PDB file of C-alpha atoms in Angstrom:
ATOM      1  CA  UNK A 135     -14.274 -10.473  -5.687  1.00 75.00           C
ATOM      2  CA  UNK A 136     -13.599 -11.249  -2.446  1.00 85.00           C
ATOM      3  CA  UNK A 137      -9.873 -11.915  -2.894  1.00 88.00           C
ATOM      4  CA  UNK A 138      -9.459  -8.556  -3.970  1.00 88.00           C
ATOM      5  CA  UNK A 139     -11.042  -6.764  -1.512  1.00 89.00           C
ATOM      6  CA  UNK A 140      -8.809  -8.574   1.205  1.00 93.00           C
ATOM      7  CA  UNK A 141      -5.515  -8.249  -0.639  1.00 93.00           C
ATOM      8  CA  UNK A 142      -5.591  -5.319  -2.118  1.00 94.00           C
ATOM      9  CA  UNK A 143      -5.351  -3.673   2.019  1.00 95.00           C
ATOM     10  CA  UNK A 144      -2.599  -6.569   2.526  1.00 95.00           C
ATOM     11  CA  UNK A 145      -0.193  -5.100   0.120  1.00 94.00           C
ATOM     12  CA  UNK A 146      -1.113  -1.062   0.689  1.00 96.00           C
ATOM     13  CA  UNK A 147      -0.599  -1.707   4.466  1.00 95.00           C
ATOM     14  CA  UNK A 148       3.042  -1.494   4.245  1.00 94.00           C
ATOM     15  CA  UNK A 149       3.553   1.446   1.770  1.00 96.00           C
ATOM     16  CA  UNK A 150       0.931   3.655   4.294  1.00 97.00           C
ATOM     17  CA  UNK A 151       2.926   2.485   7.473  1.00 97.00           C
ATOM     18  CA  UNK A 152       6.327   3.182   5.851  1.00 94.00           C
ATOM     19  CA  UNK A 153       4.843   6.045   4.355  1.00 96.00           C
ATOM     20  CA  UNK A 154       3.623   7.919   7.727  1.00 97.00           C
ATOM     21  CA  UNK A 155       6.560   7.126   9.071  1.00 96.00           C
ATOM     22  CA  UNK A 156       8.965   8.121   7.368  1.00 95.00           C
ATOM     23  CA  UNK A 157       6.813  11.968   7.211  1.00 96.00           C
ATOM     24  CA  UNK A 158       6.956  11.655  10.296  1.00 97.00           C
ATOM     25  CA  UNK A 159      10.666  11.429  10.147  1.00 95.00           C
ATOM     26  CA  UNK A 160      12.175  11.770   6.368  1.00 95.00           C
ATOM     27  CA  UNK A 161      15.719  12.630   8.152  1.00 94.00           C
ATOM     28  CA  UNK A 162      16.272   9.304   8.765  1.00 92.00           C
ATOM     29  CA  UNK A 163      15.628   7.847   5.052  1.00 90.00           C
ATOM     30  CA  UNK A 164      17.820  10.927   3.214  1.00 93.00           C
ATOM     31  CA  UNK A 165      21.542   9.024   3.938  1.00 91.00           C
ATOM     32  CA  UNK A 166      20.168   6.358   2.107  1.00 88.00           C
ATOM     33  CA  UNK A 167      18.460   8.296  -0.884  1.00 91.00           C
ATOM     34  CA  UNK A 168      20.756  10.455  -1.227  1.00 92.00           C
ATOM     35  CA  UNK A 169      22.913   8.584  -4.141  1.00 90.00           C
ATOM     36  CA  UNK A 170      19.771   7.603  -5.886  1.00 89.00           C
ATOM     37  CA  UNK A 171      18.216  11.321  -6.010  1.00 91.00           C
ATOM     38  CA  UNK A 172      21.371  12.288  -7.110  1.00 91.00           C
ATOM     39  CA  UNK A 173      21.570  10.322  -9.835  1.00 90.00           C
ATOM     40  CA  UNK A 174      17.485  10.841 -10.655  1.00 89.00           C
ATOM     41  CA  UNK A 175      17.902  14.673 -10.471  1.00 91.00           C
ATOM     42  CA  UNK A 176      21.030  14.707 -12.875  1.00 90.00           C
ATOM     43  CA  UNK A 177      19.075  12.344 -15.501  1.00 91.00           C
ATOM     44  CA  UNK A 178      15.903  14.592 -14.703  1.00 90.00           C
ATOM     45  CA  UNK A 179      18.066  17.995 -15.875  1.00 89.00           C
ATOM     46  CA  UNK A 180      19.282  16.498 -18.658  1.00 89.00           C
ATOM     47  CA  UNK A 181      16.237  15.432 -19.925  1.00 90.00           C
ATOM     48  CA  UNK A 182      13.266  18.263 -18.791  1.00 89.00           C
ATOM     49  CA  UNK A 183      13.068  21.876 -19.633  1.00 89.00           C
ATOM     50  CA  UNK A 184      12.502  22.834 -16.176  1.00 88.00           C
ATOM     51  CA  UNK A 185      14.718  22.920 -12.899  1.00 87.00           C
ATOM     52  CA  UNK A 186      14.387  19.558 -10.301  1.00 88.00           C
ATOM     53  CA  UNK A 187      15.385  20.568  -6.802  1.00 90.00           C
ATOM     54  CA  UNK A 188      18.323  18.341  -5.618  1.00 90.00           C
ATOM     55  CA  UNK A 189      16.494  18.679  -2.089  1.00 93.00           C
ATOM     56  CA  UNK A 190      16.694  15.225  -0.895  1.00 93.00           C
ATOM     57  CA  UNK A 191      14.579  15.665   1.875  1.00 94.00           C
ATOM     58  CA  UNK A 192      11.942  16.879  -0.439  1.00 95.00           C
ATOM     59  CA  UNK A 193      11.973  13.806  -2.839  1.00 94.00           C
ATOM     60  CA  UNK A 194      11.687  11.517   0.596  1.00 94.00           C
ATOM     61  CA  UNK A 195       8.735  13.353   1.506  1.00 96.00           C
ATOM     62  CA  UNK A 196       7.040  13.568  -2.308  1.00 95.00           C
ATOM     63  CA  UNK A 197       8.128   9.066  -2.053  1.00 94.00           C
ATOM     64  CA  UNK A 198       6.987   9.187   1.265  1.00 96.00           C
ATOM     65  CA  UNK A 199       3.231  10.985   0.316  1.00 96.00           C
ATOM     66  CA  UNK A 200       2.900   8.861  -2.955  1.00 96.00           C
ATOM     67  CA  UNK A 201       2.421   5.932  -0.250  1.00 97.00           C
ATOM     68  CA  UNK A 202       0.417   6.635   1.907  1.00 97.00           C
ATOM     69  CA  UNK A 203      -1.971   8.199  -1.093  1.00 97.00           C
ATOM     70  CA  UNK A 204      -1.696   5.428  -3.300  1.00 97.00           C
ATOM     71  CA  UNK A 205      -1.534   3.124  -0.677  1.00 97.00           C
ATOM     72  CA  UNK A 206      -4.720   4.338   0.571  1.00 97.00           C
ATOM     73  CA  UNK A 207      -6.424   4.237  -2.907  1.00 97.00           C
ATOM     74  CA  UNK A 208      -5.307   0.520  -3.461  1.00 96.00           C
ATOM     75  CA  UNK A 209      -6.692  -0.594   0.097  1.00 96.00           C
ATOM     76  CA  UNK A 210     -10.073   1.129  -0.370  1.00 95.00           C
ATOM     77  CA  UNK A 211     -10.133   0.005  -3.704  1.00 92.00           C
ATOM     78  CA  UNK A 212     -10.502   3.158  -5.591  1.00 94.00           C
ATOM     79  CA  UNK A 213      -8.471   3.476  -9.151  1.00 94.00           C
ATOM     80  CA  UNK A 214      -6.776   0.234  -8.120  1.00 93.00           C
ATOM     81  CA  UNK A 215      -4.538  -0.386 -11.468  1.00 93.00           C
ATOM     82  CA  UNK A 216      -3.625   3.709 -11.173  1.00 95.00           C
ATOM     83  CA  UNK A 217      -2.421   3.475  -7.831  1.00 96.00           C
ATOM     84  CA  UNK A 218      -0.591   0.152  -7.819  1.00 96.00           C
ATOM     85  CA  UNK A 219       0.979   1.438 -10.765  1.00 96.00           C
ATOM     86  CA  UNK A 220       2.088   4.439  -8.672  1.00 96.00           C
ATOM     87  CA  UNK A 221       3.530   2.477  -5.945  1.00 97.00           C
ATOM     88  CA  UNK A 222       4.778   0.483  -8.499  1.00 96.00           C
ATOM     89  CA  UNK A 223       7.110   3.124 -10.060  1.00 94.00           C
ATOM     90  CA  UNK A 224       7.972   4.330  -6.793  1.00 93.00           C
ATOM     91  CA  UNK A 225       9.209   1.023  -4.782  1.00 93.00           C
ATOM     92  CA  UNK A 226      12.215   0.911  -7.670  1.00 92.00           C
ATOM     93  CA  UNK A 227      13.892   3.806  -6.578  1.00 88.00           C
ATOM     94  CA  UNK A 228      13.004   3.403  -2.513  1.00 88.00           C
ATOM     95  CA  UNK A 229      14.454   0.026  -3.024  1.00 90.00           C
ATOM     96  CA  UNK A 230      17.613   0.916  -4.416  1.00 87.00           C
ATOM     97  CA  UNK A 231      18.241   3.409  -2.026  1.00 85.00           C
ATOM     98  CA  UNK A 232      17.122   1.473   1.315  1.00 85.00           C
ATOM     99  CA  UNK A 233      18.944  -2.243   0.323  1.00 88.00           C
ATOM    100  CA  UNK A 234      21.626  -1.725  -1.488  1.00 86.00           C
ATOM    101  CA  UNK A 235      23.095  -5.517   0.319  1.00 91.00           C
ATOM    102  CA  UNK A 236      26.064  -5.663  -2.529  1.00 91.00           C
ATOM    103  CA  UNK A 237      27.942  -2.682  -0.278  1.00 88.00           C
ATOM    104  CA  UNK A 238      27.816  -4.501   2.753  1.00 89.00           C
ATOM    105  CA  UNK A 239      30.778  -7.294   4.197  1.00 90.00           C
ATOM    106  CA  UNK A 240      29.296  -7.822   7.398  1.00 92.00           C
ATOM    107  CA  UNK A 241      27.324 -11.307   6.773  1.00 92.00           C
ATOM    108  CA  UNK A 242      24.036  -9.998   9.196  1.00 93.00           C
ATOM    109  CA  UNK A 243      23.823  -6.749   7.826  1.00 91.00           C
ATOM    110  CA  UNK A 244      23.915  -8.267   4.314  1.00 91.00           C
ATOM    111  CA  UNK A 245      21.593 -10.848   5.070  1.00 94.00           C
ATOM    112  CA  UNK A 246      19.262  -8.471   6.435  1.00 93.00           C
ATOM    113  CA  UNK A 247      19.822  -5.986   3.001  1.00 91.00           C
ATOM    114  CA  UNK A 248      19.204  -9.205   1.150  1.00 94.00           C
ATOM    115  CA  UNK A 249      16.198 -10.303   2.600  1.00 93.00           C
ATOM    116  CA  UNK A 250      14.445  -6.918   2.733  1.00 92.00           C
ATOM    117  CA  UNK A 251      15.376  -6.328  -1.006  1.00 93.00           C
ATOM    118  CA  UNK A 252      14.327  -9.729  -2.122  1.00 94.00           C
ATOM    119  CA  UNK A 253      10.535  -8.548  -0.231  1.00 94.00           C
ATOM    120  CA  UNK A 254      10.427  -5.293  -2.207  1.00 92.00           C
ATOM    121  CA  UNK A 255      10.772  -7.231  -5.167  1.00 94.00           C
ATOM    122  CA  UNK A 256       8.154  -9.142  -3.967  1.00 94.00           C
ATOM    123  CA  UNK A 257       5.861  -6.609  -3.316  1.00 94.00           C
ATOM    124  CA  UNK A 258       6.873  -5.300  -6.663  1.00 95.00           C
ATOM    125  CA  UNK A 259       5.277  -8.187  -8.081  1.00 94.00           C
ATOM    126  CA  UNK A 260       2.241  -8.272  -6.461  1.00 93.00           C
ATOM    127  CA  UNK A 261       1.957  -4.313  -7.262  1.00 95.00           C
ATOM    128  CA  UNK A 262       3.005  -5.330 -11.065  1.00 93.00           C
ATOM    129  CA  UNK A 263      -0.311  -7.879 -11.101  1.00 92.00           C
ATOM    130  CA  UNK A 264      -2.441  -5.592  -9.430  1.00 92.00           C
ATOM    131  CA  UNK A 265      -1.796  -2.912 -12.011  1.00 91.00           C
ATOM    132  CA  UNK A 266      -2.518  -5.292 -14.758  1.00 90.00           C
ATOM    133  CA  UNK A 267      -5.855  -6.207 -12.898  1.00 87.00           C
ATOM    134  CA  UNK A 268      -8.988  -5.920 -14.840  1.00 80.00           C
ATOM    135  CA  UNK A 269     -11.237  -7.566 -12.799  1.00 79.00           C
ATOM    136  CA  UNK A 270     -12.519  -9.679 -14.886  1.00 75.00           C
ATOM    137  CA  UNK A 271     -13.270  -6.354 -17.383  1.00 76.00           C
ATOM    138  CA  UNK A 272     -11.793  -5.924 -20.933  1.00 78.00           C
ATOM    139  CA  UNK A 273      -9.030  -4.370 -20.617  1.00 75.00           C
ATOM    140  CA  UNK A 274      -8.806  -0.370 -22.421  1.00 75.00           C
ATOM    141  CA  UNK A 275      -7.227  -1.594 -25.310  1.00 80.00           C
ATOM    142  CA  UNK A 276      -9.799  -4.550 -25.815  1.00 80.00           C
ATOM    143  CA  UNK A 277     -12.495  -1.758 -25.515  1.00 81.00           C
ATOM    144  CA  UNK A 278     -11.034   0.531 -28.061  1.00 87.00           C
ATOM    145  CA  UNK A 279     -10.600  -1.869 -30.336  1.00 89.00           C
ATOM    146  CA  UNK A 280     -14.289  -2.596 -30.002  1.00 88.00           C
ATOM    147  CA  UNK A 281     -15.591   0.416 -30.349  1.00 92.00           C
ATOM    148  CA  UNK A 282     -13.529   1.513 -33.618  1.00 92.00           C
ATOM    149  CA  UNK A 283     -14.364  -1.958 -35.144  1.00 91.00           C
ATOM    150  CA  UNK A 284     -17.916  -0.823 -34.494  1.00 92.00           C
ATOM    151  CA  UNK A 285     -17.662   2.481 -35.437  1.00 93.00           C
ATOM    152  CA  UNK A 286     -15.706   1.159 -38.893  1.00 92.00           C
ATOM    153  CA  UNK A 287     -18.661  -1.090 -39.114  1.00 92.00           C
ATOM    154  CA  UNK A 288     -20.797   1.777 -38.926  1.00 93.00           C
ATOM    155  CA  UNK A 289     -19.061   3.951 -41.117  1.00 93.00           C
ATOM    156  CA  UNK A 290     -19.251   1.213 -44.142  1.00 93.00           C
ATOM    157  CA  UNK A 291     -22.958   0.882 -43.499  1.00 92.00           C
ATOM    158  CA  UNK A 292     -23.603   4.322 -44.008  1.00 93.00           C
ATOM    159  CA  UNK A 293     -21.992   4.815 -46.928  1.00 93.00           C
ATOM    160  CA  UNK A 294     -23.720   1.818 -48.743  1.00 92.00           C
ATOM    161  CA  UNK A 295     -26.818   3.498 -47.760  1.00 93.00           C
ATOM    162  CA  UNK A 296     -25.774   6.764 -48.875  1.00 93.00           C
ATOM    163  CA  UNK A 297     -24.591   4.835 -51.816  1.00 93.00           C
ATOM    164  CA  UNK A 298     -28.012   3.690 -52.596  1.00 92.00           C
ATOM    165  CA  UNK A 299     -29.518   6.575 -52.016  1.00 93.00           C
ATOM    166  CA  UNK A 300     -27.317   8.021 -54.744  1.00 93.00           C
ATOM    167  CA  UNK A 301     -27.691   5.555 -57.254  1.00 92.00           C
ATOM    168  CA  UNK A 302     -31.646   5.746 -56.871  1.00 92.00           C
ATOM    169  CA  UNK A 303     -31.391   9.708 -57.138  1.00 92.00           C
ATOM    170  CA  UNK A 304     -29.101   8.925 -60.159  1.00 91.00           C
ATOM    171  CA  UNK A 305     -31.900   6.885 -61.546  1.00 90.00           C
ATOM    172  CA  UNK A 306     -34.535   9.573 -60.833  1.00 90.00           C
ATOM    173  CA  UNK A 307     -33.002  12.130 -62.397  1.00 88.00           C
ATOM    174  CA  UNK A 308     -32.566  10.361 -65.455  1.00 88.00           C
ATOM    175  CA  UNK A 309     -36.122   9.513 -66.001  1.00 85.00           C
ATOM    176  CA  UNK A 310     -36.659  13.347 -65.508  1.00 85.00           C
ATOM    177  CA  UNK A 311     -34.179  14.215 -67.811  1.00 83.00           C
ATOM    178  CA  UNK A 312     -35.608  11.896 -70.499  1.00 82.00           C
ATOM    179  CA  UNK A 313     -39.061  12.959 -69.935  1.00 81.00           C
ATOM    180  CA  UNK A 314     -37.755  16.441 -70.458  1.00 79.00           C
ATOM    181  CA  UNK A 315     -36.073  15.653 -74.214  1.00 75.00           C
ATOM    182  CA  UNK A 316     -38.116  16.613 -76.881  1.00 66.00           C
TER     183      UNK A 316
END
């Protein structure tokens, strides 16, 4: 659909520009992502059996490469619902580290915090709708409930065939049996 393949580029556009930019520059996103990685890493430790680097410079760059990649996909189109999903997942945490407007007094700065959160939620949105986007297709769960329906379907039919078969065997061998009584 048409609508798709204009909107889709829309929405990626501003995870790949924000994306090469800030590889270009991930020094000047780590103030603000520090707090969040922080608490991300200490949750991570707690939970996983292996050791998260507390390299905040790092997780900018990993945030930083999962938009421009799965901004990319979602503008060309390619594993649309996977990569909005991606974006998706990752806007939460870039959001609460770039706007956090409730620590600000000065009215502009707020405003400004405000208003750019407010978009990410936005764009959250639109990512949350893309990801849900079947394009008109059953969805997976539609499908596999399909094909076991069908494949229970196929399943009973067998067996009353088999079952027939049996019973007719069943028959046969008792004619043979009788024949064979003296």
């Amino acid at each position: 659909m048409l609508v798709r393949r204009i909107a889709r580029p829309m929405l990626a556009g501003t995870f790949i520009y924000g994306g090469i930019q800030t590889l270009r520059n991930p020094q000047s996103r780590v103030p603000g992502a520090a707090p969040i990685v922080e608490q991300l890493t200490e949750i991570a430790e707690k939970q996983l059996p292996v050791h998260v680097s507390h390299d905040v410079e790092q997780w900018v760059k990993i945030n930083a490469g999962v938009h421009v990649g799965a901004g990319a996909l979602l503008a060309l189109g390619r594993f649309p619902r996977f990569s909005a999903l991606a974006l998706a997942t990752s806007l939460v945490p870039t959001t609460f580290a770039g706007h956090r407007f409730w620590e600000h007094t000065d009215p502009k700065e707020k405003f400004g915090q405000t208003s750019n959160f407010l978009k990410n939620t936005s764009m959250l949105g639109g990512l949350l709708l893309a990801a849900v986007d079947t394009e008109g297709k059953p969805s997976v769960g539609w499908r596999a409930k399909k094909t076991a329906g069908a494949a229970a379907a196929a399943a009973e039919a067998s067996y009353e065939k088999a079952s027939k078969k049996a019973a007719k065997a069943q028959k046969r061998a008792s004619k043979q049996a009788k024949k064979l009584k003296p």
